[in-house]
């Protein structure tokens, strides 16, 4: 029973850590237009798995915030909606990367000390 509680706590905390990285991970791949499945595949190749049930609501939210734009491409065999960072998305992404660098440096200092 104690191990189950430990595992549940650990899994919950890992999910919290991942939540903070998913937005930056998604924005990192959208400097060029990509459709959802391609984005999932690229993220998985880099070790960041993401469910479609998480990705598509996130893409819609980022688009609503003005960080992404989307466009339907219908001249392929299967119509696909492609997403790409906007100018605002590029600015926010760069700032998030800067913040990430500062936080990882601080965390490394804390963990090593």
Coordinates of N, CA, C and O in Angstrom, one line a residue:
X1 N 0.8 -1.2 0.0 CA 0.0 0.0 0.0 C 0.9 1.3 0.0 O 0.6 2.2 -0.7
X2 N 1.9 1.2 0.8 CA 2.8 2.4 0.9 C 3.4 2.7 -0.5 O 3.6 3.9 -0.8
X3 N 3.9 1.7 -1.2 CA 4.5 1.9 -2.5 C 3.5 2.5 -3.5 O 3.8 3.3 -4.3
X4 N 2.2 2.0 -3.4 CA 1.2 2.6 -4.3 C 1.0 4.1 -4.1 O 1.0 4.9 -5.0
X5 N 1.0 4.5 -2.8 CA 0.9 5.9 -2.5 C 2.1 6.7 -3.0 O 2.0 7.7 -3.5
X6 N 3.3 6.1 -2.8 CA 4.5 6.7 -3.3 C 4.4 6.9 -4.8 O 4.8 7.9 -5.3
X7 N 4.0 5.8 -5.5 CA 4.0 5.9 -6.9 C 2.9 6.9 -7.4 O 3.2 7.6 -8.4
X8 N 1.8 6.9 -6.7 CA 0.8 7.9 -7.1 C 1.3 9.3 -6.9 O 1.1 10.2 -7.8
X9 N 1.9 9.6 -5.8 CA 2.5 10.9 -5.5 C 3.5 11.3 -6.6 O 3.5 12.4 -7.1
X10 N 4.4 10.3 -6.8 CA 5.5 10.6 -7.8 C 4.9 10.9 -9.2 O 5.3 11.8 -9.9
X11 N 3.9 10.0 -9.6 CA 3.3 10.2 -10.9 C 2.6 11.6 -11.0 O 2.7 12.3 -12.1
X12 N 2.0 12.0 -10.0 CA 1.3 13.3 -9.9 C 2.3 14.4 -10.1 O 2.1 15.4 -10.8
X13 N 3.4 14.3 -9.4 CA 4.4 15.4 -9.4 C 5.1 15.4 -10.8 O 5.4 16.5 -11.3
X14 N 5.3 14.3 -11.4 CA 5.9 14.2 -12.7 C 5.0 14.9 -13.7 O 5.4 15.6 -14.6
X15 N 3.7 14.6 -13.6 CA 2.7 15.3 -14.5 C 2.7 16.8 -14.3 O 2.6 17.5 -15.3
X16 N 2.9 17.3 -13.1 CA 3.0 18.7 -12.9 C 4.2 19.3 -13.5 O 4.2 20.3 -14.2
X17 N 5.4 18.6 -13.5 CA 6.6 19.0 -14.1 C 6.4 19.1 -15.6 O 6.8 20.0 -16.3
X18 N 5.7 18.0 -16.2 CA 5.5 18.0 -17.6 C 4.6 19.1 -18.1 O 4.8 19.6 -19.2
X19 N 3.6 19.4 -17.3 CA 2.6 20.4 -17.8 C 3.3 21.7 -18.1 O 2.9 22.4 -19.0
X20 N 4.3 22.0 -17.3 CA 5.0 23.3 -17.5 C 5.9 23.3 -18.7 O 6.3 24.3 -19.2
X21 N 6.2 22.1 -19.2 CA 7.1 22.0 -20.4 C 6.4 21.8 -21.7 O 7.0 22.0 -22.8
X22 N 5.2 21.4 -21.7 CA 4.4 21.0 -22.9 C 4.3 22.3 -23.8 O 4.5 22.2 -25.0
X23 N 3.9 23.4 -23.2 CA 3.7 24.6 -24.1 C 5.0 25.0 -24.8 O 5.0 25.2 -26.0
X24 N 6.1 25.0 -24.0 CA 7.4 25.4 -24.6 C 7.8 24.3 -25.7 O 8.3 24.7 -26.8
X25 N 7.6 23.0 -25.4 CA 7.9 22.0 -26.3 C 7.1 22.1 -27.6 O 7.7 22.0 -28.7
X26 N 5.8 22.4 -27.5 CA 5.0 22.6 -28.7 C 5.4 23.8 -29.5 O 5.6 23.8 -30.7
X27 N 5.6 24.9 -28.8 CA 6.1 26.2 -29.5 C 7.4 26.0 -30.2 O 7.7 26.5 -31.2
X28 N 8.3 25.1 -29.6 CA 9.6 24.9 -30.2 C 9.6 24.3 -31.5 O 10.5 24.5 -32.3
X29 N 8.6 23.5 -31.8 CA 8.4 22.8 -33.1 C 7.7 23.6 -34.1 O 7.6 23.2 -35.3
X30 N 7.1 24.7 -33.8 CA 6.2 25.4 -34.7 C 6.7 26.7 -35.3 O 6.0 27.6 -35.7
X31 N 8.0 26.7 -35.5 CA 8.7 27.8 -36.2 C 8.3 27.7 -37.7 O 8.3 28.6 -38.5
X32 N 8.0 26.4 -38.1 CA 7.6 26.1 -39.5 C 6.2 25.4 -39.4 O 5.9 24.8 -38.4
X33 N 5.4 25.5 -40.4 CA 4.0 24.9 -40.3 C 4.1 23.4 -40.1 O 4.9 22.7 -40.8
X34 N 3.3 22.9 -39.2 CA 3.2 21.5 -39.0 C 1.7 21.2 -38.7 O 1.0 22.0 -38.1
X35 N 1.3 19.9 -39.0 CA 0.0 19.5 -38.6 C 0.1 18.6 -37.4 O 1.2 18.2 -37.0
X36 N -1.0 18.3 -36.7 CA -1.0 17.7 -35.4 C -0.2 16.4 -35.4 O 0.6 16.2 -34.5
X37 N -0.5 15.5 -36.3 CA 0.2 14.2 -36.2 C 1.7 14.3 -36.3 O 2.5 13.7 -35.6
X38 N 2.1 15.2 -37.3 CA 3.6 15.4 -37.5 C 4.2 16.0 -36.2 O 5.3 15.6 -35.8
X39 N 3.5 16.9 -35.6 CA 4.0 17.5 -34.4 C 4.1 16.5 -33.2 O 5.1 16.4 -32.6
X40 N 3.1 15.6 -33.1 CA 3.2 14.5 -32.1 C 4.4 13.7 -32.4 O 5.2 13.3 -31.4
X41 N 4.6 13.3 -33.6 CA 5.7 12.5 -34.0 C 7.1 13.1 -33.7 O 8.0 12.5 -33.1
X42 N 7.2 14.4 -34.0 CA 8.5 15.1 -33.7 C 8.7 15.2 -32.2 O 9.9 15.1 -31.8
X43 N 7.7 15.5 -31.5 CA 7.9 15.6 -30.0 C 8.3 14.3 -29.4 O 9.1 14.2 -28.6
X44 N 7.6 13.2 -29.9 CA 8.0 11.9 -29.4 C 9.4 11.5 -29.7 O 10.1 10.9 -28.9
X45 N 9.9 11.9 -30.9 CA 11.3 11.7 -31.3 C 12.3 12.3 -30.3 O 13.4 11.9 -30.1
X46 N 11.8 13.4 -29.8 CA 12.7 14.2 -28.8 C 12.4 13.8 -27.4 O 12.9 14.4 -26.4
X47 N 11.6 12.7 -27.2 CA 11.3 12.2 -25.8 C 10.2 12.9 -25.1 O 10.0 12.6 -23.9
X48 N 9.4 13.7 -25.8 CA 8.2 14.3 -25.2 C 6.9 13.8 -25.8 O 6.5 14.2 -26.8
X49 N 6.4 12.8 -25.1 CA 5.1 12.2 -25.6 C 4.0 13.1 -25.2 O 4.0 13.7 -24.1
X50 N 3.0 13.2 -26.1 CA 1.8 14.0 -25.8 C 0.6 13.4 -26.5 O 0.7 12.9 -27.6
X51 N -0.5 13.3 -25.8 CA -1.7 12.7 -26.3 C -2.4 13.7 -27.2 O -2.3 14.9 -27.0
X52 N -3.2 13.2 -28.2 CA -4.0 14.1 -29.0 C -5.0 14.8 -28.2 O -5.3 16.0 -28.5
X53 N -5.5 14.2 -27.1 CA -6.5 14.9 -26.3 C -5.9 16.0 -25.5 O -6.6 16.9 -25.0
X54 N -4.6 16.1 -25.4 CA -3.9 17.2 -24.8 C -3.4 18.2 -25.8 O -3.6 19.4 -25.7
X55 N -2.9 17.7 -27.0 CA -2.4 18.6 -28.0 C -3.4 19.5 -28.6 O -3.2 20.7 -28.7
X56 N -4.5 19.0 -29.1 CA -5.4 19.8 -29.9 C -6.1 20.9 -29.1 O -6.1 22.0 -29.6
X57 N -6.5 20.6 -27.9 CA -7.0 21.8 -27.1 C -5.9 22.8 -26.8 O -6.2 24.0 -26.8
X58 N -4.7 22.4 -26.6 CA -3.5 23.3 -26.4 C -3.3 24.1 -27.7 O -3.2 25.4 -27.6
X59 N -3.3 23.5 -28.8 CA -3.2 24.3 -30.1 C -4.3 25.3 -30.3 O -4.0 26.4 -30.6
X60 N -5.5 24.9 -30.0 CA -6.6 25.9 -30.1 C -6.4 27.1 -29.1 O -6.7 28.2 -29.4
X61 N -6.0 26.7 -27.9 CA -5.8 27.8 -26.9 C -4.7 28.7 -27.3 O -4.8 30.0 -27.2
X62 N -3.6 28.2 -27.8 CA -2.4 29.0 -28.2 C -2.8 29.9 -29.4 O -2.4 31.0 -29.6
X63 N -3.7 29.3 -30.3 CA -4.2 30.1 -31.4 C -5.1 31.2 -30.9 O -5.0 32.4 -31.4
X64 N -5.9 30.9 -30.0 CA -6.8 32.0 -29.5 C -6.1 33.1 -28.8 O -6.4 34.2 -28.8
X65 N -4.9 32.7 -28.2 CA -4.1 33.7 -27.5 C -3.2 34.5 -28.5 O -2.6 35.5 -28.1
X66 N -3.3 34.1 -29.8 CA -2.5 34.9 -30.8 C -1.1 34.4 -31.0 O -0.3 35.0 -31.7
X67 N -0.7 33.2 -30.3 CA 0.6 32.7 -30.4 C 0.8 31.8 -31.7 O 1.9 31.6 -32.1
X68 N -0.3 31.3 -32.2 CA -0.2 30.4 -33.4 C -1.3 30.9 -34.4 O -2.3 31.5 -34.0
X69 N -1.0 30.6 -35.6 CA -2.0 30.8 -36.7 C -2.2 29.4 -37.3 O -1.3 28.5 -37.1
X70 N -3.3 29.2 -38.0 CA -3.5 27.9 -38.6 C -4.0 28.1 -40.0 O -4.6 29.2 -40.3
X71 N -3.8 27.1 -40.8 CA -4.3 27.1 -42.2 C -4.6 25.7 -42.6 O -3.8 24.8 -42.4
X72 N -5.8 25.5 -43.3 CA -6.1 24.3 -43.8 C -5.4 24.1 -45.2 O -5.5 25.0 -46.0
X73 N -4.8 23.0 -45.4 CA -4.2 22.7 -46.7 C -5.0 21.5 -47.2 O -5.0 20.4 -46.6
X74 N -5.6 21.8 -48.3 CA -6.5 20.8 -48.9 C -6.1 20.2 -50.2 O -6.8 19.4 -50.8
X75 N -4.9 20.6 -50.7 CA -4.4 20.0 -51.9 C -3.6 18.7 -51.8 O -3.1 18.2 -52.8
X76 N -3.5 18.2 -50.6 CA -2.9 16.9 -50.4 C -4.0 15.8 -50.4 O -5.2 16.2 -50.4
X77 N -3.6 14.6 -50.3 CA -4.6 13.5 -50.3 C -5.6 13.6 -49.2 O -6.8 13.4 -49.3
X78 N -5.1 14.1 -48.0 CA -6.0 14.3 -46.8 C -5.8 15.7 -46.4 O -4.7 16.2 -46.1
X79 N -6.9 16.4 -46.3 CA -6.9 17.8 -45.8 C -6.3 17.9 -44.4 O -6.6 17.0 -43.5
X80 N -5.4 18.8 -44.1 CA -4.8 18.9 -42.8 C -4.7 20.4 -42.4 O -4.5 21.2 -43.2
X81 N -4.8 20.6 -41.1 CA -4.7 21.9 -40.5 C -3.3 22.1 -40.0 O -2.8 21.3 -39.2
X82 N -2.6 23.0 -40.6 CA -1.2 23.3 -40.2 C -1.2 24.5 -39.3 O -1.9 25.5 -39.5
X83 N -0.3 24.4 -38.3 CA -0.1 25.4 -37.3 C 1.3 26.0 -37.4 O 2.2 25.2 -37.7
X84 N 1.4 27.2 -37.0 CA 2.7 27.9 -37.0 C 2.7 29.0 -36.0 O 1.7 29.7 -35.8
X85 N 3.9 29.3 -35.4 CA 4.0 30.4 -34.5 C 3.8 31.7 -35.3 O 4.2 31.9 -36.4
X86 N 3.1 32.7 -34.6 CA 2.9 34.0 -35.1 C 4.1 34.8 -34.7 O 5.0 34.4 -33.9
X87 N 4.2 36.1 -35.1 CA 5.3 37.0 -34.6 C 5.2 37.1 -33.1 O 6.2 37.0 -32.4
X88 N 4.0 37.2 -32.5 CA 3.8 37.3 -31.1 C 4.3 35.9 -30.5 O 5.0 35.9 -29.4
X89 N 3.9 34.8 -31.1 CA 4.3 33.5 -30.7 C 5.9 33.4 -30.6 O 6.4 32.8 -29.7
X90 N 6.5 33.9 -31.7 CA 8.0 33.9 -31.7 C 8.6 34.7 -30.5 O 9.5 34.3 -29.8
X91 N 8.0 35.9 -30.2 CA 8.5 36.7 -29.1 C 8.3 36.0 -27.8 O 9.2 35.9 -26.9
X92 N 7.1 35.4 -27.6 CA 6.8 34.7 -26.3 C 7.7 33.5 -26.2 O 8.2 33.2 -25.1
X93 N 7.9 32.8 -27.3 CA 8.7 31.6 -27.3 C 10.2 31.9 -26.9 O 10.8 31.3 -26.0
X94 N 10.7 33.0 -27.4 CA 12.1 33.4 -27.1 C 12.2 33.8 -25.6 O 13.1 33.4 -24.9
X95 N 11.2 34.5 -25.1 CA 11.2 34.9 -23.7 C 11.0 33.6 -22.8 O 11.7 33.5 -21.8
X96 N 10.2 32.7 -23.2 CA 10.0 31.4 -22.4 C 11.4 30.7 -22.4 O 11.7 30.1 -21.4
X97 N 12.1 30.7 -23.5 CA 13.4 30.0 -23.6 C 14.4 30.7 -22.6 O 15.1 30.0 -21.9
X98 N 14.3 32.0 -22.6 CA 15.2 32.7 -21.7 C 14.9 32.4 -20.2 O 15.8 32.1 -19.4
X99 N 13.6 32.4 -19.9 CA 13.2 32.1 -18.6 C 13.5 30.6 -18.2 O 14.0 30.3 -17.1
X100 N 13.4 29.7 -19.2 CA 13.7 28.3 -19.0 C 15.2 28.2 -18.6 O 15.6 27.5 -17.7
X101 N 16.1 28.9 -19.4 CA 17.5 28.8 -19.1 C 17.8 29.3 -17.7 O 18.6 28.7 -17.0
X102 N 17.2 30.4 -17.3 CA 17.4 30.9 -16.0 C 16.9 30.0 -14.9 O 17.6 29.7 -13.9
X103 N 15.7 29.4 -15.1 CA 15.2 28.4 -14.1 C 16.0 27.2 -14.0 O 16.3 26.7 -12.9
X104 N 16.5 26.6 -15.2 CA 17.3 25.4 -15.1 C 18.6 25.7 -14.4 O 19.1 24.8 -13.7
X105 N 19.2 26.9 -14.7 CA 20.5 27.2 -14.0 C 20.2 27.2 -12.5 O 21.0 26.7 -11.7
X106 N 19.2 27.9 -12.1 CA 18.8 28.0 -10.7 C 18.6 26.6 -10.1 O 19.1 26.3 -9.0
X107 N 17.8 25.8 -10.8 CA 17.5 24.5 -10.3 C 18.8 23.6 -10.2 O 18.9 22.9 -9.2
X108 N 19.6 23.7 -11.2 CA 20.9 23.0 -11.1 C 21.7 23.4 -10.0 O 22.3 22.5 -9.3
X109 N 21.8 24.7 -9.7 CA 22.5 25.2 -8.5 C 21.9 24.6 -7.2 O 22.6 24.2 -6.3
X110 N 20.6 24.6 -7.2 CA 19.9 24.1 -6.0 C 20.2 22.6 -5.8 O 20.5 22.1 -4.7
X111 N 20.1 21.9 -6.9 CA 20.2 20.4 -6.8 C 21.6 20.0 -6.5 O 21.9 18.9 -5.9
X112 N 22.6 20.8 -7.0 CA 24.0 20.4 -6.8 C 24.5 20.9 -5.4 O 25.5 20.3 -5.0
X113 N 23.8 21.8 -4.9 CA 24.3 22.4 -3.6 C 23.6 21.7 -2.5 O 23.6 21.5 -1.4

